PDB file of C-alpha atoms and ligand atoms in Angstrom:
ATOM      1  CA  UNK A   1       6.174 -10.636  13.229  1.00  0.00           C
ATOM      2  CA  UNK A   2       8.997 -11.592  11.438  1.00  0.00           C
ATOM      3  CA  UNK A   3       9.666 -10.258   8.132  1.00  0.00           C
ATOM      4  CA  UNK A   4      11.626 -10.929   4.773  1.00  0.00           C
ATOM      5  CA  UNK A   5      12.355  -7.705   2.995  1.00  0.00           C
ATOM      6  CA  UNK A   6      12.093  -8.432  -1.011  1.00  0.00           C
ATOM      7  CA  UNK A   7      14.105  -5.644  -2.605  1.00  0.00           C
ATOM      8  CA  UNK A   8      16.045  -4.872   0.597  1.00  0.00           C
ATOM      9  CA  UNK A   9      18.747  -3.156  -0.944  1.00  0.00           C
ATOM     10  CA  UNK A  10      16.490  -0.851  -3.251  1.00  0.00           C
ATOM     11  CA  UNK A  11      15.742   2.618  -2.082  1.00  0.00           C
ATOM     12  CA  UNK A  12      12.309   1.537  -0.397  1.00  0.00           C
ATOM     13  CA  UNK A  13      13.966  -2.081   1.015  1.00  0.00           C
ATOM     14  CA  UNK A  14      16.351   0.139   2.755  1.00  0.00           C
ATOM     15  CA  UNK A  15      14.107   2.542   4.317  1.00  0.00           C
ATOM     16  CA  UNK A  16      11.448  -1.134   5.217  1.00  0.00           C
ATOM     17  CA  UNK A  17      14.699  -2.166   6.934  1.00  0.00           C
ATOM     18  CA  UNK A  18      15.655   0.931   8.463  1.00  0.00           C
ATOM     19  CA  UNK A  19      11.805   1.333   9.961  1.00  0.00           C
ATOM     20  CA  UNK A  20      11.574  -2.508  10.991  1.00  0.00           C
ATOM     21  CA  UNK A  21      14.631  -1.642  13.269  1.00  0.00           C
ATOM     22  CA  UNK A  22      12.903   0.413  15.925  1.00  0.00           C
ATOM     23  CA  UNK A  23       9.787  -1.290  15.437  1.00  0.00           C
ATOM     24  CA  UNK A  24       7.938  -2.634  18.286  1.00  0.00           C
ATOM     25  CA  UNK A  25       6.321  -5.711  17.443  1.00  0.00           C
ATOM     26  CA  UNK A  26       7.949  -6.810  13.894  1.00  0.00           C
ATOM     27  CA  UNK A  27      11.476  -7.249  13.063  1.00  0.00           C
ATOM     28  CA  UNK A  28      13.287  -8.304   9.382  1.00  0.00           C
ATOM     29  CA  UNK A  29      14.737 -11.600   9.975  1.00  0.00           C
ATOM     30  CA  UNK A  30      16.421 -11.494   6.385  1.00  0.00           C
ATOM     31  CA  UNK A  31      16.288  -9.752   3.132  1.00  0.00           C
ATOM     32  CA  UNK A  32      16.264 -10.943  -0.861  1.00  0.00           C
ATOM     33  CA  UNK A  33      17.824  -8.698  -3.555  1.00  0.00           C
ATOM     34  CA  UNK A  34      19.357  -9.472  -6.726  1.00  0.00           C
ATOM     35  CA  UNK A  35      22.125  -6.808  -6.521  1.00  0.00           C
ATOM     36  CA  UNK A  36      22.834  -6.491  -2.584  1.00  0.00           C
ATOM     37  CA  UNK A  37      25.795  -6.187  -0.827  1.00  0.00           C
ATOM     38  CA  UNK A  38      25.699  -8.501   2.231  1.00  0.00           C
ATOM     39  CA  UNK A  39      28.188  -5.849   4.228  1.00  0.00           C
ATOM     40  CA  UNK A  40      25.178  -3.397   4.523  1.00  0.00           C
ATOM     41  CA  UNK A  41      23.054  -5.573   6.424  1.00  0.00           C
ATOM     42  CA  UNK A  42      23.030  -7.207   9.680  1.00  0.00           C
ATOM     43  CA  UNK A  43      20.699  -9.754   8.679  1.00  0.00           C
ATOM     44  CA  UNK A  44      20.988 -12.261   5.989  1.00  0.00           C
ATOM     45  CA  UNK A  45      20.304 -11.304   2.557  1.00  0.00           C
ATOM     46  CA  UNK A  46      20.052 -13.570  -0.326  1.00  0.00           C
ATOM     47  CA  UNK A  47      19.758 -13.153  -4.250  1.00  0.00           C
ATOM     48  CA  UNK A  48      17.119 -15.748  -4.142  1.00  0.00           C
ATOM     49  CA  UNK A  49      14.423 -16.210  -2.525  1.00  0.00           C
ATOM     50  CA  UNK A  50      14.620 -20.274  -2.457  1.00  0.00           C
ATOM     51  CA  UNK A  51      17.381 -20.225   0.019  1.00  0.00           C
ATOM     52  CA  UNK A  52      15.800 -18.164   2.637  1.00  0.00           C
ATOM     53  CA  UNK A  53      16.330 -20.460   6.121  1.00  0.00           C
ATOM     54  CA  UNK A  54      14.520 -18.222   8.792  1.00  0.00           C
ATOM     55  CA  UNK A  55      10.878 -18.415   9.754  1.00  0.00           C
ATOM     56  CA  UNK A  56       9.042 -16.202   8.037  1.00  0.00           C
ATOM     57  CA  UNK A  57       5.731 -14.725   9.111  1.00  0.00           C
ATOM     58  CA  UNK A  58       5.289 -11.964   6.541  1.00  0.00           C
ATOM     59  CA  UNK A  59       6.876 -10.992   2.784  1.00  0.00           C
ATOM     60  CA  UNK A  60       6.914  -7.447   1.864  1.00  0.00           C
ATOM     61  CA  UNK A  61       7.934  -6.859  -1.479  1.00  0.00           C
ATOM     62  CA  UNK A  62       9.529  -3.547  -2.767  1.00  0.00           C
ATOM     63  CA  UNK A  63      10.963  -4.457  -5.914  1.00  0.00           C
ATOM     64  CA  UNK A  64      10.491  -5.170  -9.916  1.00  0.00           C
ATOM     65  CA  UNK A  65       7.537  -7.362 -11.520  1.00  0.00           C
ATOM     66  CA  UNK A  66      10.079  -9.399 -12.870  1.00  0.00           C
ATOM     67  CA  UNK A  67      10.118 -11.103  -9.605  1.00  0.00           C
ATOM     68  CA  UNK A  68       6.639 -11.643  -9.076  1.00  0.00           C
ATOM     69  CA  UNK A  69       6.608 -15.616  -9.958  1.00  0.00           C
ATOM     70  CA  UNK A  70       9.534 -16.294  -7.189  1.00  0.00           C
ATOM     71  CA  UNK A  71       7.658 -14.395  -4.811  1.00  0.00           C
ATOM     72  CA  UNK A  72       4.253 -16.250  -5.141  1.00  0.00           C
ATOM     73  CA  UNK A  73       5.739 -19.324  -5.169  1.00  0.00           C
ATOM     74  CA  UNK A  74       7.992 -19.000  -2.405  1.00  0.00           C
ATOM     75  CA  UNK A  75       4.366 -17.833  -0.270  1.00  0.00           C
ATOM     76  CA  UNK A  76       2.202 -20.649  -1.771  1.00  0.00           C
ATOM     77  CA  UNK A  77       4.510 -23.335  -1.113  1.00  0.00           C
ATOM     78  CA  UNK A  78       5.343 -21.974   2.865  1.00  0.00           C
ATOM     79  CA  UNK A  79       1.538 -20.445   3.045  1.00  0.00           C
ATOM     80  CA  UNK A  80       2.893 -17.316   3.667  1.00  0.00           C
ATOM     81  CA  UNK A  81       1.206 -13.741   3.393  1.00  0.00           C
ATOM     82  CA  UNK A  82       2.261 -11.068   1.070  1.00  0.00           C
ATOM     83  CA  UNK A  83       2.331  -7.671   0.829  1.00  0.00           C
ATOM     84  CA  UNK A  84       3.145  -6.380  -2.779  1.00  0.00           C
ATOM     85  CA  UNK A  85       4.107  -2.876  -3.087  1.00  0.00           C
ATOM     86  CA  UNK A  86       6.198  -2.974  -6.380  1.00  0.00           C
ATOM     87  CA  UNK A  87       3.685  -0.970  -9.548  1.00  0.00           C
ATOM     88  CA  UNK A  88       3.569  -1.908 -12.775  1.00  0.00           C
ATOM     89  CA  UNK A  89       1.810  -4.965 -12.975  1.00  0.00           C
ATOM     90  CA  UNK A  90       0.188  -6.412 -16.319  1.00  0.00           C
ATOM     91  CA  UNK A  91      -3.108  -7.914 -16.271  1.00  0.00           C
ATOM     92  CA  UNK A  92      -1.428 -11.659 -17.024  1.00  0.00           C
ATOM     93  CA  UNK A  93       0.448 -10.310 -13.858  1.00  0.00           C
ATOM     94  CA  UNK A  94      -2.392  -9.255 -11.710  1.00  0.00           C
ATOM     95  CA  UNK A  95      -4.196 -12.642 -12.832  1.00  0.00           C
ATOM     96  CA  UNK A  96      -0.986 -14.216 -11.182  1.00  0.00           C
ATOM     97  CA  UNK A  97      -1.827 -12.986  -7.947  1.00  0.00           C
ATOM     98  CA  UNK A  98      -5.668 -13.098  -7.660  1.00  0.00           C
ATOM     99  CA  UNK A  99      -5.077 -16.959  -8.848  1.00  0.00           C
ATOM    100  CA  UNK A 100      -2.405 -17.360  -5.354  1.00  0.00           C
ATOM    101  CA  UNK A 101      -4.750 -15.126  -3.177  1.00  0.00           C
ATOM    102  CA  UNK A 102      -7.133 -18.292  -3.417  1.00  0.00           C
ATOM    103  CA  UNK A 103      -4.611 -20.128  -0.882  1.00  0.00           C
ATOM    104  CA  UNK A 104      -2.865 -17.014   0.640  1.00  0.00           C
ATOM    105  CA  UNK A 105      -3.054 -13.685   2.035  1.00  0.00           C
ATOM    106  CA  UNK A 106      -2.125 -11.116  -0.012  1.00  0.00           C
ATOM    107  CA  UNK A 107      -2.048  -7.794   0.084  1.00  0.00           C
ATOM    108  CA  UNK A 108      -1.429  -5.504  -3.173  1.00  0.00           C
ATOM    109  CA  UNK A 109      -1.883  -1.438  -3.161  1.00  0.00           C
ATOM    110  CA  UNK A 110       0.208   0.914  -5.591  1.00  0.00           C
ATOM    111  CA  UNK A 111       0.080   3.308  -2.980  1.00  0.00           C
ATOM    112  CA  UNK A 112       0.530   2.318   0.791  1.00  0.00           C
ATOM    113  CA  UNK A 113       0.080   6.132   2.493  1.00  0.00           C
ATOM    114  CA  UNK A 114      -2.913   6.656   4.346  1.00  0.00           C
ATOM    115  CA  UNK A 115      -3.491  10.194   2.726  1.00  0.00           C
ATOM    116  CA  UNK A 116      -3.285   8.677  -0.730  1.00  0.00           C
ATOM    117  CA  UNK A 117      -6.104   6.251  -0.093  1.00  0.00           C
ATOM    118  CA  UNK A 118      -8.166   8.986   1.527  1.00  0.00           C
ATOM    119  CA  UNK A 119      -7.813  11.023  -1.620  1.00  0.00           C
ATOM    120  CA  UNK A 120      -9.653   7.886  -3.338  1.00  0.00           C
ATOM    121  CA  UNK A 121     -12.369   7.837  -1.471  1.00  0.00           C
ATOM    122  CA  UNK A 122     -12.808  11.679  -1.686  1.00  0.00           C
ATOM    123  CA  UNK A 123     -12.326  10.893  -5.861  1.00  0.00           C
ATOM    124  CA  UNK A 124     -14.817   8.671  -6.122  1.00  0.00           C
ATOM    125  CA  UNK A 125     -17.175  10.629  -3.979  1.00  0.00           C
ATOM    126  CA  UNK A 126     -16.698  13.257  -6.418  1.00  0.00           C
ATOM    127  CA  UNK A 127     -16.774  11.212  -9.296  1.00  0.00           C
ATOM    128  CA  UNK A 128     -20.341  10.695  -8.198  1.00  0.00           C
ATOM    129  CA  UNK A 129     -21.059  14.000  -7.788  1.00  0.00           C
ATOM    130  CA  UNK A 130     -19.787  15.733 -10.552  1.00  0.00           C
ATOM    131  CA  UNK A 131     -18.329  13.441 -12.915  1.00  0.00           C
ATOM    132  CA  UNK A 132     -21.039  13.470 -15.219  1.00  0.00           C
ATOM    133  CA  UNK A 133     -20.847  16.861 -15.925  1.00  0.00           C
ATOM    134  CA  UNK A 134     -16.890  17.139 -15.962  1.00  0.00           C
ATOM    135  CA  UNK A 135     -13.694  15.950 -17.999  1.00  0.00           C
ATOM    136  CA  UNK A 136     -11.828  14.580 -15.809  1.00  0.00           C
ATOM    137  CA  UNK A 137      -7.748  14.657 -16.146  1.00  0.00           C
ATOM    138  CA  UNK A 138      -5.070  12.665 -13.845  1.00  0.00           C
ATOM    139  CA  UNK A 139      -1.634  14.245 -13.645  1.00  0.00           C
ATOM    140  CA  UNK A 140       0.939  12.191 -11.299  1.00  0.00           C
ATOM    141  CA  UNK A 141       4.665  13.680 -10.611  1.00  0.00           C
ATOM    142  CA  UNK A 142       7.553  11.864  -9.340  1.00  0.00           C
ATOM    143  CA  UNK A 143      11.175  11.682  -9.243  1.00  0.00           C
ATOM    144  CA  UNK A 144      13.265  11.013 -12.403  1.00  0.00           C
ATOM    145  CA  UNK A 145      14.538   7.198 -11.371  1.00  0.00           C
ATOM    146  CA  UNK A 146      11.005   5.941 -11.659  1.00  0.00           C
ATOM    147  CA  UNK A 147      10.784   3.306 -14.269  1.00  0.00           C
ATOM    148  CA  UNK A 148       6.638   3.324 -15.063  1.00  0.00           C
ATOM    149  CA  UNK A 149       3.916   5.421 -15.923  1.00  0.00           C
ATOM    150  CA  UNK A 150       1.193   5.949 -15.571  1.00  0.00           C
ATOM    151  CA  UNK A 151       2.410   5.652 -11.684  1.00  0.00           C
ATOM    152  CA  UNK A 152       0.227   2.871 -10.045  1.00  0.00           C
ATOM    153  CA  UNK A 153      -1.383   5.495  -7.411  1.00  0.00           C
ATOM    154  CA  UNK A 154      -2.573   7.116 -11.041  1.00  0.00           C
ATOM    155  CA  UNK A 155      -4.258   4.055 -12.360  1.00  0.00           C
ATOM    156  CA  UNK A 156      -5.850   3.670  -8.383  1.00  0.00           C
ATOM    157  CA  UNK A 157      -7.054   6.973  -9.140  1.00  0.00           C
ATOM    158  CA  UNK A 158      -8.641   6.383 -12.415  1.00  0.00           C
ATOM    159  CA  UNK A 159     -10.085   2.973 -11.485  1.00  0.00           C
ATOM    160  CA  UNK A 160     -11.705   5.111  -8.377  1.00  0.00           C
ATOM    161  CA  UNK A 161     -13.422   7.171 -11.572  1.00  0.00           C
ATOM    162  CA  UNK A 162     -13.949   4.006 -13.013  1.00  0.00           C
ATOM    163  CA  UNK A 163     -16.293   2.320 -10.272  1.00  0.00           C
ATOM    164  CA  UNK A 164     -18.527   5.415 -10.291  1.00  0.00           C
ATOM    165  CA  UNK A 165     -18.901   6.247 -14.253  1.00  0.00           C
ATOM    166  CA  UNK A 166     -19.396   3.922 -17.060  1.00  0.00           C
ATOM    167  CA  UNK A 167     -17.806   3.602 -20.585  1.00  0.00           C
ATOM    168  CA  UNK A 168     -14.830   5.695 -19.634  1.00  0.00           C
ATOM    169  CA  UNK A 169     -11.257   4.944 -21.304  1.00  0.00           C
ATOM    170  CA  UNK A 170      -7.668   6.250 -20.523  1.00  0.00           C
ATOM    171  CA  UNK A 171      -5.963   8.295 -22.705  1.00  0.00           C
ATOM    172  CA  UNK A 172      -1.785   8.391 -21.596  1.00  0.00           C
ATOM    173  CA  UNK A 173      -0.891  11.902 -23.005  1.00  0.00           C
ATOM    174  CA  UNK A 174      -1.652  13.329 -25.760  1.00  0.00           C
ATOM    175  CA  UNK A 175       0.151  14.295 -29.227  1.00  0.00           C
ATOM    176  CA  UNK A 176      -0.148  15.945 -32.421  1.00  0.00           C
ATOM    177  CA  UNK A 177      -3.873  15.702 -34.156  1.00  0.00           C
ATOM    178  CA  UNK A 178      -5.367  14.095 -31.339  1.00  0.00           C
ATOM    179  CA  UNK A 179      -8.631  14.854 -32.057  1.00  0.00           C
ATOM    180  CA  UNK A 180     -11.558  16.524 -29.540  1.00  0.00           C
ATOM    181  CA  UNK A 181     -11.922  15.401 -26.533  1.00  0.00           C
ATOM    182  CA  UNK A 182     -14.584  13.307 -25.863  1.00  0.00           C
ATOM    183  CA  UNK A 183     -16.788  12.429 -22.712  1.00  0.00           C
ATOM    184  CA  UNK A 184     -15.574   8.676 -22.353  1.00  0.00           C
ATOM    185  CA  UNK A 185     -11.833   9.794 -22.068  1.00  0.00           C
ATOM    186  CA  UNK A 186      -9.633   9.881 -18.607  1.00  0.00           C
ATOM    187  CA  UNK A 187      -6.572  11.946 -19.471  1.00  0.00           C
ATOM    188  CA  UNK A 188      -3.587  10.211 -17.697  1.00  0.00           C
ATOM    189  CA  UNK A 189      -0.358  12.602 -17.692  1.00  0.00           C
ATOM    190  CA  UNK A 190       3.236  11.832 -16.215  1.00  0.00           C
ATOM    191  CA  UNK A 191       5.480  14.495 -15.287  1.00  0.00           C
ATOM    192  CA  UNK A 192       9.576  13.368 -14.124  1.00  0.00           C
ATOM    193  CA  UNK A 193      11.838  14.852 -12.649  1.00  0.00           C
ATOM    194  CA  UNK A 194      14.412  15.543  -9.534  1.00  0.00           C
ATOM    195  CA  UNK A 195      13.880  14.069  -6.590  1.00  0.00           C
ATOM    196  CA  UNK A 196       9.726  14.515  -6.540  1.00  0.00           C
ATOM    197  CA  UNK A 197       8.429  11.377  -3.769  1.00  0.00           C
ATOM    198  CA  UNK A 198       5.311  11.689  -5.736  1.00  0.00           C
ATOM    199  CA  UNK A 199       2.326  14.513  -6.359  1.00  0.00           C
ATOM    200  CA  UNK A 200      -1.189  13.418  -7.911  1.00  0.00           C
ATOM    201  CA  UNK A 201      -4.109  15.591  -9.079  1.00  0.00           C
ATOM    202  CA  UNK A 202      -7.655  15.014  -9.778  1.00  0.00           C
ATOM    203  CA  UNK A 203      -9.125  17.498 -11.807  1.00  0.00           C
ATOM    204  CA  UNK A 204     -12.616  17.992 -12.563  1.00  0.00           C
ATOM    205  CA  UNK A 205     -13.361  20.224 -15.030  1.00  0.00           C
ATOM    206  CA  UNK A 206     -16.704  21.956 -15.591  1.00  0.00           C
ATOM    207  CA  UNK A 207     -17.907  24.868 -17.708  1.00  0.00           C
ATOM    208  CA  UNK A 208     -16.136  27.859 -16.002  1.00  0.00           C
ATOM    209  CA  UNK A 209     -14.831  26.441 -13.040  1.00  0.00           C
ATOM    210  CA  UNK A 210     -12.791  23.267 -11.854  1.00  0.00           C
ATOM    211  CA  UNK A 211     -12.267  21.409  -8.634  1.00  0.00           C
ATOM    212  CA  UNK A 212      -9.380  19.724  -8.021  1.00  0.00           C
ATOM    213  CA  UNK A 213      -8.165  17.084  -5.444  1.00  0.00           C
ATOM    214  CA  UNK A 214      -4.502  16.716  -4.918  1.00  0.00           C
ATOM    215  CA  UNK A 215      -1.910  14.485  -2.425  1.00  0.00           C
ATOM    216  CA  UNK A 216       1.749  15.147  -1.832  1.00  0.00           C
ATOM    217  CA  UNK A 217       4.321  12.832  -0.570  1.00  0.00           C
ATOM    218  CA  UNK A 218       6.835  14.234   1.377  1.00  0.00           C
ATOM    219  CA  UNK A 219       8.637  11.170   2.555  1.00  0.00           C
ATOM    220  CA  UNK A 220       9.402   7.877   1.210  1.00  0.00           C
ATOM    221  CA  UNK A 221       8.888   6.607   4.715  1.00  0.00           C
ATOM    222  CA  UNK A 222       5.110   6.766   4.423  1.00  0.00           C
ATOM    223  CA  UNK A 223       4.895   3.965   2.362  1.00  0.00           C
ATOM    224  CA  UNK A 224       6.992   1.916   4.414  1.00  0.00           C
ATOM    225  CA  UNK A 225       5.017   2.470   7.468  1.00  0.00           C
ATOM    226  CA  UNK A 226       2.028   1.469   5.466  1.00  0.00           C
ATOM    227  CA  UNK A 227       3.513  -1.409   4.101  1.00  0.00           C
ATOM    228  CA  UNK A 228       4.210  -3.058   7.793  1.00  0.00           C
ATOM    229  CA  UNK A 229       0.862  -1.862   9.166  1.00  0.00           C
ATOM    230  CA  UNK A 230      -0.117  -3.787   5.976  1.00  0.00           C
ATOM    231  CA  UNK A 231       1.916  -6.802   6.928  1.00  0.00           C
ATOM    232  CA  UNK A 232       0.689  -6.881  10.502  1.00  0.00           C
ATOM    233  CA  UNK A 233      -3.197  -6.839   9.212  1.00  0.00           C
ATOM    234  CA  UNK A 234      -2.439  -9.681   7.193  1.00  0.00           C
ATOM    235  CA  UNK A 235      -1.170 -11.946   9.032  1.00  0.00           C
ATOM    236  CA  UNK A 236      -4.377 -12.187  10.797  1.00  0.00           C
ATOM    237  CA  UNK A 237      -6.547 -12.686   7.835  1.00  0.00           C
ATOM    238  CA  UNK A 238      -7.617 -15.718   5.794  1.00  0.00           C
ATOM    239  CA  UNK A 239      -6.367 -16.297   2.000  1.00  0.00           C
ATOM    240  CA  UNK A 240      -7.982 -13.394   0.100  1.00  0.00           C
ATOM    241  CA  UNK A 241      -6.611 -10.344  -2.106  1.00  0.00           C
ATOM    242  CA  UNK A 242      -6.390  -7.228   0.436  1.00  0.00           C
ATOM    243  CA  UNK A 243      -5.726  -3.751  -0.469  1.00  0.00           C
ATOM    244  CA  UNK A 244      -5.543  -0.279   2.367  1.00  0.00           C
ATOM    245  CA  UNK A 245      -9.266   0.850   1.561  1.00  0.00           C
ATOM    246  CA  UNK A 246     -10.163  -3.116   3.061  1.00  0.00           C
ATOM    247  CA  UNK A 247      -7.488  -2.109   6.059  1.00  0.00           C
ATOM    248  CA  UNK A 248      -8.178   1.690   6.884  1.00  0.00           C
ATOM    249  CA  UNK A 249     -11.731   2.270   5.773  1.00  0.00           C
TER     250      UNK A 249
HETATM  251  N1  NAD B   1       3.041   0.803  -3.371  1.00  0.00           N
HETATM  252  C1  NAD B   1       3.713   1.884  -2.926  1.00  0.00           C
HETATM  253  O1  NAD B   1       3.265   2.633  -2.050  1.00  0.00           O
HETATM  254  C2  NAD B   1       5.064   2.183  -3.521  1.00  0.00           C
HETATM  255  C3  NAD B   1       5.846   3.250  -3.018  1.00  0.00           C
HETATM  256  C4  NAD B   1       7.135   3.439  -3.539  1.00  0.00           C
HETATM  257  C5  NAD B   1       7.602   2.592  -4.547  1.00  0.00           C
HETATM  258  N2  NAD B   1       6.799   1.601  -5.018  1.00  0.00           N
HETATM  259  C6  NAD B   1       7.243   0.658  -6.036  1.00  0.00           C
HETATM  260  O2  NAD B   1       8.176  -0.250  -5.435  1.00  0.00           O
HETATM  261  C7  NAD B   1       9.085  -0.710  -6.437  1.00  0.00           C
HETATM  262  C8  NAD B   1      10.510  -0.501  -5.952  1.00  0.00           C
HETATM  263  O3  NAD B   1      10.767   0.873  -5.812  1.00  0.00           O
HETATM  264  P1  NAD B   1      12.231   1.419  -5.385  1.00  0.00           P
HETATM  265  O4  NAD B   1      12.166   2.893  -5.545  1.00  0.00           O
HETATM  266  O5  NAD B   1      12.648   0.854  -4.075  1.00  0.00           O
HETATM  267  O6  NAD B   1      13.116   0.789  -6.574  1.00  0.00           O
HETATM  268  P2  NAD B   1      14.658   0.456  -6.593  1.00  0.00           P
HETATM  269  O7  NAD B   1      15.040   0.308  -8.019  1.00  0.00           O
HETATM  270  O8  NAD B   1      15.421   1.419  -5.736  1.00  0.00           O
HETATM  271  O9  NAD B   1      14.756  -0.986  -5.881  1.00  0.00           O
HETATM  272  C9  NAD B   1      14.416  -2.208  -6.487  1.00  0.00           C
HETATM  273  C10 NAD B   1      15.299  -3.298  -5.894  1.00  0.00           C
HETATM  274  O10 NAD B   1      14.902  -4.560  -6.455  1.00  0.00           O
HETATM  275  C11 NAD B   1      16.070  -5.290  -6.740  1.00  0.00           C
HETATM  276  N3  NAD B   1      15.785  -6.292  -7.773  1.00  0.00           N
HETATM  277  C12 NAD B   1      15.720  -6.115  -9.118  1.00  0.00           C
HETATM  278  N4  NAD B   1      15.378  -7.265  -9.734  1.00  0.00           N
HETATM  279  C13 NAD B   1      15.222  -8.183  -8.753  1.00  0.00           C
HETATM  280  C14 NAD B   1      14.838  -9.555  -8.741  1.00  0.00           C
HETATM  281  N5  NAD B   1      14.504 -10.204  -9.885  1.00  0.00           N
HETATM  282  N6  NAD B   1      14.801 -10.197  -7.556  1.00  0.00           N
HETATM  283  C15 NAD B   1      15.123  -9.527  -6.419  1.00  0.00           C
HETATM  284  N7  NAD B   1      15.443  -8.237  -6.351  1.00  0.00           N
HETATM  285  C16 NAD B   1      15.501  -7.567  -7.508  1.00  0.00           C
HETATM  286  C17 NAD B   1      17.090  -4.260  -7.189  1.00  0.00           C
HETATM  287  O11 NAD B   1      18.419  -4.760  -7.025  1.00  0.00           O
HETATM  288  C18 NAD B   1      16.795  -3.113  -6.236  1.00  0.00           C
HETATM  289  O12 NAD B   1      17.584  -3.192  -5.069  1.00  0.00           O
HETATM  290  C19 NAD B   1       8.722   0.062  -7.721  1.00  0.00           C
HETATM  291  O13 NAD B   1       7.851  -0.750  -8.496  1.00  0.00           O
HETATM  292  C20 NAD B   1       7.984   1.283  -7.204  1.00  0.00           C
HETATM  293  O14 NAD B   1       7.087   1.837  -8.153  1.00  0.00           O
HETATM  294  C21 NAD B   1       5.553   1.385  -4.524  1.00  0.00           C
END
C-alpha cells in the first residue's frame, strides 16, 4: 500500500513516517506539508497536494482543517481513499466529507487507538445503564500545543452518551452564575498542559456514589498504528464514511 503522508512534517506526520518505515506491507511514497523541510525526508514532500506524481493507494491526513478542501479534492478527482485523523471539524466541514464519501472511501475517527474506541463502547453501555439516573461530566487532558477543545475523542465520547439518551446538550465549562445543573446537560471540561498525549474520563455521577471510565495515552504512536491499520481496511472497501468502531468491532 502506498501512502501519502498529509502533515508529514507535524509531530504525528513524523511519527506516520517513522512507523511506515519498518512496516511490512505499506510504505510512504511521498509526503505534503505546508512548512516542511525537504532535507528531513527521503521521500518527496510537497507543499501542495496538486503536484504529488507517485501512485497513491491511500491518504492519511494528520494535519489542520484548513486543508480539508485540497485533500477531498485531490481523493475525488484520483478516487482515492482517505483516512482523516486531524479534530476539529465544523459541521459545514463534516458535511464536506459525508458529501465526498458518496464516491470515496473515507475514513474519519478523532481518536485512532484501539483502547479509546473500547472505552466508547463501554460508555455507551453505561450510558444505558445508568445514565438516566446520573449527571454525566467529560473531562479530556492533553498537552499544552493542542490547538482545540473540546478534544475530538471528547465529543466521540459525548456523542456515545448521545446515541443512548435523548434531549441531552453540552455544556464547555462552566463560569460565574451558571445556574443549577440540569438533567439535559453533558459537562465538557479541557484541562492543558506539559507534554500530556491525552487522558479522558467518563463520569457518572449518582446519589452517593460515582463510576467512572477513564483511557490514557501513553504514546503518540498509537494513533499512528491505528491510522495505517485504518488505511489498509480501506482500501478494500467501497465509497462510504468509515470510522474504528466499523473496523474493530
Ligand atoms: N485522530 C487521532 O487519533 C489524532 C491523534 C493525534 C492528533 N490528532 C489531530 O491531528 C492533527 C495534527 O496533530 P499534530 O499534533 O501532528 O499537529 P502539528 O501541528 O504538529 O502538525 C500539523 C502539520 O500540518 C502542517 N500544515 C498546516 N497547515 C497545512 C496545510 N494547509 N496544508 C498542509 N499542511 C499543513 C503543519 O506545517 C504541520 O507540520 C490535529 O488536528 C490533532 O488534533 C488526531
Amino acid at each position: 500500500m502506498n501512502v501519502l503522508v498529509y502533515g508529514i512534517a507535524g509531530t504525528m506526520g513524523k511519527i506516520v513516517y517513522n512507523t511506515l518505515k519498518n512496516h511490512p506491507t505499506a510504505k510512504a511514497v511521498c509526503g505534503v506539508d505546508k512548512f516542511a523541510n525537504q532535507a528531513d525526508f527521503d521521500i518527496p514532500v510537497y507543499t501542495d497536494i496538486k503536484d504529488v506524481k507517485e501512485h497513491v493507494d491511500c491518504v492519511i491526513d494528520f494535519s489542520v482543517k484548513a486543508a480539508l478542501p485540497d485533500i477531498l479534492s485531490y481523493c475525488t478527482q484520483n478516487n482515492i481513499p482517505c483516512v482523516l485523523c486531524t479534530t476539529g471539524y465544523n459541521d459545514d466541514e463534516i458535511a464536506s466529507i459525508n458529501e465526498a464519501s458518496k464516491s470515496i472511501a473515507v475514513f474519519r475517527s478523532g481518536n485512532m487507538s484501539v483502547g479509546v474506541n473500547a472505552l466508547v463502547k463501554l460508555v455507551k453501555e453505561a450510558a444505558k445503564l445508568i445514565g438516566m439516573a446520573s449527571d454525566i461530566e467529560i473531562i479530556e487532558q492533553h498537552h499544552n500545543k493542542k490547538i482545540d477543545a473540546p478534544s475530538g475523542t471528547a465529543i466521540m465520547l459525548a456523542d456515545a452518551v448521545k446515541s443512548q439518551m435523548d434531549n441531552l446538550e453540552i455544556v464547555n465549562g462552566r463560569e460565574g452564575i451558571c445556574g443549577k445543573r440540569t438533567q439535559n446537560e453533558i459537562g465538557m471540561h479541557a484541562v492543558r498542559g506539559g507534554t500530556i498525549v491525552g487522558k479522558h474520563e467518563v463520569l457518572f455521577i449518582m446519589n452517593n456514589e460515582v463510576v467512572t471510565l477513564k483511557h490514557e495515552s501513553e504514546n503518540k504512536g498509537i494513533f499512528a498504528e491505528g491510522a495505517i491499520r485504518a488505511a489498509e481496511y480501506l482500501i478494500n472497501q467501497p465509497a462510504g464514511l468509515y470510522n474504528m468502531q466499523d473496523m474493530l468491532f
